[in-house]
Coordinates of C-alpha atoms (C1' of nucleotides) in Angstrom, one line a residue:
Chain G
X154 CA -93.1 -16.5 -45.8
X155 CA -94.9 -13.2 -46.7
X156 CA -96.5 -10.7 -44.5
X157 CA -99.4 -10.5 -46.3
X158 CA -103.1 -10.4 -44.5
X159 CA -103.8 -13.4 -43.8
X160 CA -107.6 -14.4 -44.8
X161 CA -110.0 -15.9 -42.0
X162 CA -110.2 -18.9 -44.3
X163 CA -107.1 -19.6 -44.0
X164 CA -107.0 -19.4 -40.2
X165 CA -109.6 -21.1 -40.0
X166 CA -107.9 -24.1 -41.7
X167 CA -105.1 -24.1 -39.7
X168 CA -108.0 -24.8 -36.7
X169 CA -108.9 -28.1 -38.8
X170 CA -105.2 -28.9 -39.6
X171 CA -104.1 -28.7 -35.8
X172 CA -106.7 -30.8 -34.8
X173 CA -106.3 -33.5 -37.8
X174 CA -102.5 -33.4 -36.0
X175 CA -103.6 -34.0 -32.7
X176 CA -105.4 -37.1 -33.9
X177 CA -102.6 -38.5 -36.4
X178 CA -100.5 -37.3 -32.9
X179 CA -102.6 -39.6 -31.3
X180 CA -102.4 -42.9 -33.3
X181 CA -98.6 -42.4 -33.5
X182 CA -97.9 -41.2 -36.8
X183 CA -94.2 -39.3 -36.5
X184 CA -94.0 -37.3 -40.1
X185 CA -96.5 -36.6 -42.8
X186 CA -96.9 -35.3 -46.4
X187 CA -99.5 -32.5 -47.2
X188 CA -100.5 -35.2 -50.0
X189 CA -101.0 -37.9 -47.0
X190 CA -102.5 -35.3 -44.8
X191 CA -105.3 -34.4 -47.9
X192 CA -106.0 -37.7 -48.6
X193 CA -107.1 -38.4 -44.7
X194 CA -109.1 -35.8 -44.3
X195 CA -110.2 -34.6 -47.6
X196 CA -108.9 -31.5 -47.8
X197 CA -106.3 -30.0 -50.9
X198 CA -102.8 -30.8 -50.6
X199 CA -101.7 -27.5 -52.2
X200 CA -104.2 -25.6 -50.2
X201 CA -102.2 -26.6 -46.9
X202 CA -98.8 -26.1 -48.4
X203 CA -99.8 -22.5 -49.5
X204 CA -101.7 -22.2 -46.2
X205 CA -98.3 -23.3 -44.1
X206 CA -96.1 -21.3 -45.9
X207 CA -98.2 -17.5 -44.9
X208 CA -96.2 -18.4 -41.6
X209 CA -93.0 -20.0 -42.0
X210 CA -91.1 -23.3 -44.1
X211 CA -91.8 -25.6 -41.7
X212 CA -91.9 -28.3 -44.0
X213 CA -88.9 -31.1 -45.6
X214 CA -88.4 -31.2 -49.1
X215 CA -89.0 -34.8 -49.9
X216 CA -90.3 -36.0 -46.5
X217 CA -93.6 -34.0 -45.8
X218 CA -94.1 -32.1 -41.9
X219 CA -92.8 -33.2 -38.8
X220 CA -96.3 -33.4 -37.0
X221 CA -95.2 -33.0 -33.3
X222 CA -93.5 -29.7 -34.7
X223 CA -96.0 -28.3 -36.6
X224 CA -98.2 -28.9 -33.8
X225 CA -96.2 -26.9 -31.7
X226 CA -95.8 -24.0 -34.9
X227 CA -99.9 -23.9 -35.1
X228 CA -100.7 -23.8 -31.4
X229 CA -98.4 -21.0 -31.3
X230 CA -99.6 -19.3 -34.4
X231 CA -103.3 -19.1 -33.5
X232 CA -102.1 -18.2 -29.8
X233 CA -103.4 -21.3 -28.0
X234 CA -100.0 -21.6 -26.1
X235 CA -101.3 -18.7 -23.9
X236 CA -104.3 -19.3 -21.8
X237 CA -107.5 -17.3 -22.1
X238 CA -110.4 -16.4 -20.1
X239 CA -114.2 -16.4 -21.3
X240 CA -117.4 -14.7 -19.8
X241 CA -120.6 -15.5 -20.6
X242 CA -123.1 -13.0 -21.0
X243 CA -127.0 -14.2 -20.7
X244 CA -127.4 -17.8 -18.2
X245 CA -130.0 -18.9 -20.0
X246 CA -130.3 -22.6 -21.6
X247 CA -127.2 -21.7 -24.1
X248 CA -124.9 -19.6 -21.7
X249 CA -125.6 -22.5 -19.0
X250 CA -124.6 -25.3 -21.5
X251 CA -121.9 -23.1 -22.9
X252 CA -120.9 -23.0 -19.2
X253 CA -120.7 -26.3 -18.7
X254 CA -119.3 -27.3 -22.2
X255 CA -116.0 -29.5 -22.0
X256 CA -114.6 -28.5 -25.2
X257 CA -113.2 -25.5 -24.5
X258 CA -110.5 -26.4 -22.4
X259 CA -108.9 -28.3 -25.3
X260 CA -108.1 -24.7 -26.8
X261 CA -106.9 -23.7 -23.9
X262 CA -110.1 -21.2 -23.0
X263 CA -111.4 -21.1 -19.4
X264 CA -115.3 -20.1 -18.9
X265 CA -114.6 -17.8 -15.2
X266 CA -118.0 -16.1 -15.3
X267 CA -121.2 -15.4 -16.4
X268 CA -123.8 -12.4 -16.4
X269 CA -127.2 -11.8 -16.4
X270 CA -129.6 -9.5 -15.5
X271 CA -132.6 -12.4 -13.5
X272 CA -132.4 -11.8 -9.8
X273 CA -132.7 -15.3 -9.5
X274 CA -129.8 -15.9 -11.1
X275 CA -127.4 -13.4 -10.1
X276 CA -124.9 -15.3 -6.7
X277 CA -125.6 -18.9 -7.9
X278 CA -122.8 -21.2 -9.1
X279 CA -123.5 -23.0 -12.6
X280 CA -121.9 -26.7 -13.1
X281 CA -119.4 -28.9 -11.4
X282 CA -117.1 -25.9 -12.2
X283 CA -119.9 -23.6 -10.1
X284 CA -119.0 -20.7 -12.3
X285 CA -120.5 -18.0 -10.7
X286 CA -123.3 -15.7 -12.3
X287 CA -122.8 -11.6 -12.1
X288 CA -125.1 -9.1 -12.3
X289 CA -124.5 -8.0 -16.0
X290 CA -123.7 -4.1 -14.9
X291 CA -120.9 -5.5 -13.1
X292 CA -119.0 -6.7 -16.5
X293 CA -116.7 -4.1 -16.5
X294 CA -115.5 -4.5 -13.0
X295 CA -115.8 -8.4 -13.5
X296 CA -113.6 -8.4 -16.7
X297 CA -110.5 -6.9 -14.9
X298 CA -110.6 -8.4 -11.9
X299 CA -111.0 -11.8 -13.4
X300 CA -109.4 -10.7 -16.3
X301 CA -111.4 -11.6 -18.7
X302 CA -110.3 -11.3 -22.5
X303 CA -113.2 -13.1 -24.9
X304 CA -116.9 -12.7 -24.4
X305 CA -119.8 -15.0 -25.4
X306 CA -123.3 -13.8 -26.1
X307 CA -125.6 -15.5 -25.4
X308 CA -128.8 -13.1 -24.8
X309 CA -131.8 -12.2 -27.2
X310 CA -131.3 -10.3 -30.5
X311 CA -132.8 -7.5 -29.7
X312 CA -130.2 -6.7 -26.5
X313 CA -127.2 -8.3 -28.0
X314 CA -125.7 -4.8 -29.0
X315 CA -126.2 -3.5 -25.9
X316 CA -124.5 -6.2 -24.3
X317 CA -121.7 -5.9 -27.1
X318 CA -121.7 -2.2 -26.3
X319 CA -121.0 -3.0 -22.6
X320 CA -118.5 -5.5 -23.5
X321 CA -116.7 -3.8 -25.4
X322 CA -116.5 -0.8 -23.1
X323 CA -115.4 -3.1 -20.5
X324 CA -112.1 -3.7 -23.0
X325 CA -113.2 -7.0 -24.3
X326 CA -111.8 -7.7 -28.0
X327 CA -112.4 -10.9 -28.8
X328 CA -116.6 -11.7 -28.7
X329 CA -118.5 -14.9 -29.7
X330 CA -121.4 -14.2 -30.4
X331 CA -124.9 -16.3 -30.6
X332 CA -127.5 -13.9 -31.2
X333 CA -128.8 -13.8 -34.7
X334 CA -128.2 -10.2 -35.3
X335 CA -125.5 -8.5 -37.1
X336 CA -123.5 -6.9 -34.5
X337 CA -121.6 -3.5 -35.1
X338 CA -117.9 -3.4 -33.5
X339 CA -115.4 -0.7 -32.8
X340 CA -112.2 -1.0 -34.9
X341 CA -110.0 -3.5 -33.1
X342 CA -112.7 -5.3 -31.7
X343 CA -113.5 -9.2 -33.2
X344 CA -117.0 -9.9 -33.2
X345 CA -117.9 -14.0 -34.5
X346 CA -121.3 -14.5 -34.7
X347 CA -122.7 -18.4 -35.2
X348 CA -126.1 -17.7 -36.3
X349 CA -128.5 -20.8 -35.5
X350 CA -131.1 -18.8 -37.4
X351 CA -129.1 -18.8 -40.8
X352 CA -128.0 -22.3 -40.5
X353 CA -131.5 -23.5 -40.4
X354 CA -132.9 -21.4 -43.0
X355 CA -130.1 -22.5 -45.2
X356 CA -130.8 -26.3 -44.5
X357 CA -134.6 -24.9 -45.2
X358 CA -133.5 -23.9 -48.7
X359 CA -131.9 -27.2 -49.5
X360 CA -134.7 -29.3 -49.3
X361 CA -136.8 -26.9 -50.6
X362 CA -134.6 -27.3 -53.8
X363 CA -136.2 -30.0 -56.1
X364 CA -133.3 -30.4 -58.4
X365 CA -131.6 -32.4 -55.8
X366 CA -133.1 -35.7 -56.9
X367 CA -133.0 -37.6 -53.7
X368 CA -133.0 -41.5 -54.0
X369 CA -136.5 -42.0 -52.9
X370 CA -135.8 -45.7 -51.2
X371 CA -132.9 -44.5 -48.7
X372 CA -131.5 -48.1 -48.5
X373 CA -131.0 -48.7 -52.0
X374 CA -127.2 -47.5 -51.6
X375 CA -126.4 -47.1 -48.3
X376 CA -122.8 -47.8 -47.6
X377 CA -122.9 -47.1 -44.0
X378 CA -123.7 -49.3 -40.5
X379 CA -127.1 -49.0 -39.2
X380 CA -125.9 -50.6 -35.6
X381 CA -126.1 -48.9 -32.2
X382 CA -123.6 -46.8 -31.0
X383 CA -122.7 -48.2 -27.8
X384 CA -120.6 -45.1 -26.2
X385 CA -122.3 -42.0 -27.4
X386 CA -122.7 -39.7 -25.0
X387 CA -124.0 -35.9 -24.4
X388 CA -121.9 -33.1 -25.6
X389 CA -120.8 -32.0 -22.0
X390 CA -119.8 -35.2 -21.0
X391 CA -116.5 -35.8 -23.4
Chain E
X693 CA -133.9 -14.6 -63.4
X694 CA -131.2 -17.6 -64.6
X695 CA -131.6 -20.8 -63.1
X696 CA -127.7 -21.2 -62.1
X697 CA -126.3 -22.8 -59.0
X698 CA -126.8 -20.4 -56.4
X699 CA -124.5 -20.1 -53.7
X700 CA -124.4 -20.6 -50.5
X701 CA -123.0 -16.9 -49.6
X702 CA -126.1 -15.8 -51.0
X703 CA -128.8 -18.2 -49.7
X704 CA -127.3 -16.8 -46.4
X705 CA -127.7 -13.7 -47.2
X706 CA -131.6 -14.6 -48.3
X707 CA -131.8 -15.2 -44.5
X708 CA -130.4 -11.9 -43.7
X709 CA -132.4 -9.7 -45.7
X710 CA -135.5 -11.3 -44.5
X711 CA -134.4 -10.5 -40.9
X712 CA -134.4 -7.0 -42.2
X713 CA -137.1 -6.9 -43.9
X714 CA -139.3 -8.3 -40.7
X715 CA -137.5 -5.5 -38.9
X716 CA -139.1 -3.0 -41.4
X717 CA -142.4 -4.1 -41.7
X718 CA -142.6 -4.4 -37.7
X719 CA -141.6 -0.8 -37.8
X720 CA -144.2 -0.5 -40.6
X721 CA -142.2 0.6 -43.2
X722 CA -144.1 -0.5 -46.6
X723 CA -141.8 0.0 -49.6
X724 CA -137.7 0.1 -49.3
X725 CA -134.7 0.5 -52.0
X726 CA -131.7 -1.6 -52.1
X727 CA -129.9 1.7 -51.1
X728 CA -132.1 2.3 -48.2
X729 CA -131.6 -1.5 -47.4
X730 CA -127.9 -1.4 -47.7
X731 CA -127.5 2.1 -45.5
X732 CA -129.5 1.2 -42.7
X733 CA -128.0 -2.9 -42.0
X734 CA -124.7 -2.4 -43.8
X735 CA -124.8 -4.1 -46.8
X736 CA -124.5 -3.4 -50.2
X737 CA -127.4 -2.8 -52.4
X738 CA -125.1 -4.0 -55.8
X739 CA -125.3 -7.2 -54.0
X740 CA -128.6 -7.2 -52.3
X741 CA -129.8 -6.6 -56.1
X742 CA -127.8 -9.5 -58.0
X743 CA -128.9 -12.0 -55.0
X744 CA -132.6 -11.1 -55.7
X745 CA -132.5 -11.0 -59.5
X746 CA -131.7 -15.3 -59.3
X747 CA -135.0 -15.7 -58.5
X748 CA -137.6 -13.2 -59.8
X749 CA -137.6 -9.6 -60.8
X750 CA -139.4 -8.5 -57.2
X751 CA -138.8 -4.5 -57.6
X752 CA -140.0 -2.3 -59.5
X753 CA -138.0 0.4 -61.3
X754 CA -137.9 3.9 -59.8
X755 CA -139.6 3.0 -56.6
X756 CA -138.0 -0.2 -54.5
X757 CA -139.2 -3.4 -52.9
X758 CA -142.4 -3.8 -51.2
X759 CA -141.5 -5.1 -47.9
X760 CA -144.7 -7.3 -47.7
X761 CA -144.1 -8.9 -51.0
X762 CA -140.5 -9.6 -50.8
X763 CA -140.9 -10.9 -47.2
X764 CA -143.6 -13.1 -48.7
X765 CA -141.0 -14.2 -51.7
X766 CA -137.8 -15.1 -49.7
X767 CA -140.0 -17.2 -46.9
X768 CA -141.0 -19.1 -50.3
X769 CA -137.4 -19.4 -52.0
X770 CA -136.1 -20.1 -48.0
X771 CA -138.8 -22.7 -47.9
X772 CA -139.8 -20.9 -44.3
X773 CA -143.1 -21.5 -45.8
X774 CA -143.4 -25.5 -45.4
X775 CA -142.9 -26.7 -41.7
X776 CA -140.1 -28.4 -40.7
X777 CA -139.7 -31.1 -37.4
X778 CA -136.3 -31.7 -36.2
X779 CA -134.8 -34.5 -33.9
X780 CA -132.2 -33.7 -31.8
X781 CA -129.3 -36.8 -31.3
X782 CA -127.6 -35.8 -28.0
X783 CA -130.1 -35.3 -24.5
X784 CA -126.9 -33.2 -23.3
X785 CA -125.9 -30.0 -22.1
X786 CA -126.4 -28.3 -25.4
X787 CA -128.9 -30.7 -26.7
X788 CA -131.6 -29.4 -24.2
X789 CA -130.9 -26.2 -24.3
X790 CA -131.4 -26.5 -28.0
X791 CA -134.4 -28.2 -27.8
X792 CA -135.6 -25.0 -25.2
X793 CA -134.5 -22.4 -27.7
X794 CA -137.7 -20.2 -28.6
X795 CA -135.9 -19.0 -31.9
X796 CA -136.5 -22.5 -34.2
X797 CA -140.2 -21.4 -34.2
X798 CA -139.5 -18.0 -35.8
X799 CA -138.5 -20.3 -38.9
X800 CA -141.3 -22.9 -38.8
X801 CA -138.9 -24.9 -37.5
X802 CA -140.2 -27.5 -34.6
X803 CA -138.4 -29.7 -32.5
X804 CA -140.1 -33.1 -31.7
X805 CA -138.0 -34.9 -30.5
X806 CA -134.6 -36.3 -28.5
X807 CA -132.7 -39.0 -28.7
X808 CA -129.6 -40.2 -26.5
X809 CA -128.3 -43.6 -25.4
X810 CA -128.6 -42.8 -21.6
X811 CA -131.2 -45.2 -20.0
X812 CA -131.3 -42.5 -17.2
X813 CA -132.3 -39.9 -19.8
X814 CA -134.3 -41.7 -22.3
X815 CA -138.3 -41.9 -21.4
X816 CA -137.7 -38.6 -19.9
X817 CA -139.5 -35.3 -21.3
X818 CA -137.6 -32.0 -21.3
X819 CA -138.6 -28.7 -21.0
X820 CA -141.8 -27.2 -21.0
X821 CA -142.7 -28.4 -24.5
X822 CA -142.1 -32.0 -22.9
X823 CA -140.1 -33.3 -25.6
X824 CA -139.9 -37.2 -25.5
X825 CA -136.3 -38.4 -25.2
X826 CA -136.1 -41.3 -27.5
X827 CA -133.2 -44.6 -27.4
X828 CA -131.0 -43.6 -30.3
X829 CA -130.9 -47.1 -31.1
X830 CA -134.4 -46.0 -32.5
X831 CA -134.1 -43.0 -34.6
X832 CA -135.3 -44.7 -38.0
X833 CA -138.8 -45.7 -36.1
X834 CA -139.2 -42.3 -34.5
X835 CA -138.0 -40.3 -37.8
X836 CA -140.7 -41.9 -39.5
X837 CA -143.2 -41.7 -37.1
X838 CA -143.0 -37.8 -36.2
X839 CA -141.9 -36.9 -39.9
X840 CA -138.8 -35.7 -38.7
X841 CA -136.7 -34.2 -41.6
X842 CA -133.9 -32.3 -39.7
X843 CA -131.5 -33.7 -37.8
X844 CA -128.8 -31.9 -34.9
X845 CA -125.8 -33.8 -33.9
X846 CA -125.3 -33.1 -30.5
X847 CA -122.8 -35.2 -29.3
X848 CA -119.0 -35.7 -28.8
X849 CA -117.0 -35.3 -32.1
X850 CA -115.6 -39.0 -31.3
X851 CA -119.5 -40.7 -32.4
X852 CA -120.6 -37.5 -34.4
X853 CA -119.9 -39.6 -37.7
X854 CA -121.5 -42.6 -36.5
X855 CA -124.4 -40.9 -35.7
X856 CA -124.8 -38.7 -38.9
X857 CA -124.8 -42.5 -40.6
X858 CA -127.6 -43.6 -38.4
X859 CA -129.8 -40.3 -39.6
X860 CA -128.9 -40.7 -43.0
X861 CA -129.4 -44.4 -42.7
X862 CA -133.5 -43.0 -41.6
X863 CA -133.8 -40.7 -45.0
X864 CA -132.5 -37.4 -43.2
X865 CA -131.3 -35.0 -45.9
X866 CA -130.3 -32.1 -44.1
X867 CA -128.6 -32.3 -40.4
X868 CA -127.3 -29.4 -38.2
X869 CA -123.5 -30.6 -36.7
X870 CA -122.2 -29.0 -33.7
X871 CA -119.4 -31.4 -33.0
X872 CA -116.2 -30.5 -34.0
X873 CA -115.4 -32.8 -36.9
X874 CA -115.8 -32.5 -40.4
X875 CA -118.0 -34.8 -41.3
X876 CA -118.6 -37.4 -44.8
X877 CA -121.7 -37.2 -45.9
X878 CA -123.8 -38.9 -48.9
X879 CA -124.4 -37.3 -52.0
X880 CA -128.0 -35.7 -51.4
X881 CA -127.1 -35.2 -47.7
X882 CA -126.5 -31.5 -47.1
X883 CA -124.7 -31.0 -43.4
X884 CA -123.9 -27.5 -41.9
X885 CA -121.3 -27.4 -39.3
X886 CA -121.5 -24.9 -36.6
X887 CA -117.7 -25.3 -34.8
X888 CA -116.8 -23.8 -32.0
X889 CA -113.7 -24.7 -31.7
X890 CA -113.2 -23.1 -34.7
X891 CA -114.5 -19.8 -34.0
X892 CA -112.9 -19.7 -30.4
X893 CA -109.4 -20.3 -32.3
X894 CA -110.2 -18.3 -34.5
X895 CA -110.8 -15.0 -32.1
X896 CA -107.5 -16.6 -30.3
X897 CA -105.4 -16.0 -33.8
X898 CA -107.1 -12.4 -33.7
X899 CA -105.6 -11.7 -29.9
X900 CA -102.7 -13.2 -30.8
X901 CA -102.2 -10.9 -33.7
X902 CA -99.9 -7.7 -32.4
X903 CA -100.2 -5.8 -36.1
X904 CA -103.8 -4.6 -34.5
X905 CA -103.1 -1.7 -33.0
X906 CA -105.9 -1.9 -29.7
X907 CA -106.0 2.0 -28.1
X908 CA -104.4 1.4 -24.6
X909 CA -107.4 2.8 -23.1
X910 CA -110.6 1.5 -24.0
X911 CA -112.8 4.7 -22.8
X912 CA -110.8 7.0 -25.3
X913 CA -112.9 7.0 -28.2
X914 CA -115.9 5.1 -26.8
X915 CA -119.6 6.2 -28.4
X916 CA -121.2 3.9 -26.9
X917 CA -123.8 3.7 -23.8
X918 CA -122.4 2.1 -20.4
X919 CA -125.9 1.9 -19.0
X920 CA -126.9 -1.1 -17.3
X921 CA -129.5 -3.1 -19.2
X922 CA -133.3 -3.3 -18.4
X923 CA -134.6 -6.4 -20.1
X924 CA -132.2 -8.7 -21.0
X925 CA -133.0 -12.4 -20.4
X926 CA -131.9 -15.7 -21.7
X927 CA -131.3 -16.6 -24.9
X928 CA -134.2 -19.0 -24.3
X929 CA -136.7 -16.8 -22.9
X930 CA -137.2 -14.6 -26.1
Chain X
dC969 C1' -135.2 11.6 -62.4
dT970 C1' -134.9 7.3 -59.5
dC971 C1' -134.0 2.8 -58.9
dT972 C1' -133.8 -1.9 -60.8
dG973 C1' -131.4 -5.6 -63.2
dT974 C1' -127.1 -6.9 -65.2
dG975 C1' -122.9 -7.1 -68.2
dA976 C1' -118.1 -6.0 -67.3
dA977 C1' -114.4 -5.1 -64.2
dG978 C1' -112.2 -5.9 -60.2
dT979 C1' -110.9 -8.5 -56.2
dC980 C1' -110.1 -12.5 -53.6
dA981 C1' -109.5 -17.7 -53.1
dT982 C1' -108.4 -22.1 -54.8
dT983 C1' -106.0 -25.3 -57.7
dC984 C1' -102.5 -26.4 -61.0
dA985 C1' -98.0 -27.4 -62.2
dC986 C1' -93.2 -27.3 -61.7
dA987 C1' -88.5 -25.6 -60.3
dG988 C1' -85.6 -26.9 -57.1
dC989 C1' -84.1 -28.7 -52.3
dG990 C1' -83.1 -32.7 -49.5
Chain P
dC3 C1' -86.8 -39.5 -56.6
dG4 C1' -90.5 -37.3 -53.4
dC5 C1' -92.1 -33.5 -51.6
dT6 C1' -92.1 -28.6 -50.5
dG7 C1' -92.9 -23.8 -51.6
dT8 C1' -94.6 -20.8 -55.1
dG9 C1' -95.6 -18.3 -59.4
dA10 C1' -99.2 -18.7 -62.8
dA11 C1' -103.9 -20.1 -64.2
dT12 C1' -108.3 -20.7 -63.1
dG13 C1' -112.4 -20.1 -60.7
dA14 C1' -115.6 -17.7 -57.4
dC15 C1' -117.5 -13.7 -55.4
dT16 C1' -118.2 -8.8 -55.1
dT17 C1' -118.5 -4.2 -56.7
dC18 C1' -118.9 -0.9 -60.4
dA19 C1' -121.4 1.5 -63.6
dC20 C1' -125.0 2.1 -66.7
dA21 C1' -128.9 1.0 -70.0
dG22 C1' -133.4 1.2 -69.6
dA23 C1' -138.1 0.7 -67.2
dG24 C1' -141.4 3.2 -64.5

DNA sequence: CTCTGTGAAGTCATTCACAGCG
DNA sequence: CGCTGTGAATGACTTCACAGAG
């Protein structure tokens, strides 16, 4: 174990590991290898070792990880032991869905409010949680009484800095953000932005790329089922 | 100009610079240096430079970029320039409000159509655009039919894989995942994950970290404006 | 003299490979 | 023996720094 800075790649793999634990948690599986764990869910063996080890030995020389323990190790590590509380600024389409959106309570986040600037919105309740919506001038106020610690954007590029500005004067330090803009933050303040806009045009470039020879009869070696899902369902309702 | 693999970190950053430069040539600024480029969005023109110099030789020496031109040559190398018509698996929470969402169009991208497994949802339309919502049970039909050749997962992370087979089963070769899974695809197949969970566990390992020193109170060095909005809106109403 | 395009250097991340613990 | 933890080797990405075009 080092004290070294750890990398946002790494932390970000120690989100896919936990959750690869909760399912091998889930069918029953007691100990595992960082070879067995790889294997699973292609990932690299040495990778999660070196990953793991930034933080602590939590591993057994010659049996692998205890996974119920280093469960516990990674929910404690990326701070999902302690509860947090999310406001969403803009309750538009995306804030609303965000709103109403089941999967973050399995990290332990809790949406308490949201913010916008519409009249029409301000006083009503979103969702069968009826979050209510704020008037947006009233984040600062909002954030401390509700105590608030992470933010989610969710407004138009060209006002997302303001709102960040607001946000960030109101203490938040910890801000998702949706808007495709690069956002300036003070020092100390965490600013992820998941940029819709980038994602497509990246996809865009792909198959604009001809090298890519695609196989131009999509059957000819398709390995996968082509029956109906019988159970699929909308992304709020998990 | 080689003709290497390019990579990803820099096809993203294609994306960015053409944000930019639509910035600039709304502001009808005509000619700009990587310098120029670099100080004004904070990047660095080294870089801005290499990433231009895979695919032409757009500047000329002395001067800069033309704005115009430039714009003109990333929309081609992005392949902004071609339509593109996406289905969107999932009639949820998210998947409405990403079939709503006014920013696709900015990158010729169009959504035509829905599907989900819900008999109360499928038939319906949704939103103003009236976007069918189709049986998933007949995405390969549909695909065909509207030329769909983008695909969004918007479902639970439990059927996320089934579904990706389904749209790669109908000749999809580039799909847009928000569940929270990593997901296998086929060789040809490129599939961009935007996870949430990840980036909320993320910020939660950045609150959880005490090394970063936050200033007790947050007005003490504060440049920023506390003014209350005028036009901020939903994300969907840009 | 300015700014591009690009080798070379530097930095960061991943993978290999193995000593050594259990 | 099997597997972890970790230096050492490799690979990837970024930044420097400058020759040379305009």
């Amino acid at each position: 174990m080092k004290s070294e800075k750890i990398s946002e790649l790494t932390t970000n793999r120690l989100s896919v590991y936990l959750r690869c634990l909760n399912l091998l948690a889930d069918a029953g599986i007691k100990t595992i290898s960082s070879q067995a764990l790889a294997d699973q869910f292609n990932l690299n063996s040495a990778q999660i070792r070196k990953d793991l080890a930034y933080f602590g030995e939590f591993g057994t020389r010659g049996v692998g990880y205890s996974v119920d323990e280093l469960r516990r190790h990674l929910t404690e590590i990326l701070g999902l032991d302690a509860p947090h509380r999310v406001g969403i600024v803009g309750a538009g389409n995306l804030g609303t869905a965000l709103a109403n959106y089941q999967g973050f309570a399995a990290s332990n986040f809790t949406v308490v409010a949201l913010f916008d600037n519409d009249r029409e919105k301000i006083g009503r309740h979103v969702g069968p949680a009826q979050i209510p919506v704020h008037d947006v001038r009233r984040v600062a106020r909002v954030v401390r009484d509700e105590r608030i610690d992470v933010a989610v954007i969710a407004v138009p590029a060209r006002v997302a800095q303001r709102v960040l500005n607001q946000v960030m004067s109101a203490g938040i330090k910890a801000v998702l953000n949706f808007a495709p803009v690069r956002l300036h933050a003070r020092l100390g303040v965490k600013v992820k932005t998941m940029d819709l806009t980038i994602s497509l045009e990246s996809l865009s470039y792909y198959l604009a790329q001809p090298q890519v020879q695609c196989i131009t009869n999509p059957r000819a070696l398709l390995p996968y089922e082509e029956i109906a899902p019988r159970e699929e369902q909308e992304l709020s309702g998990k």
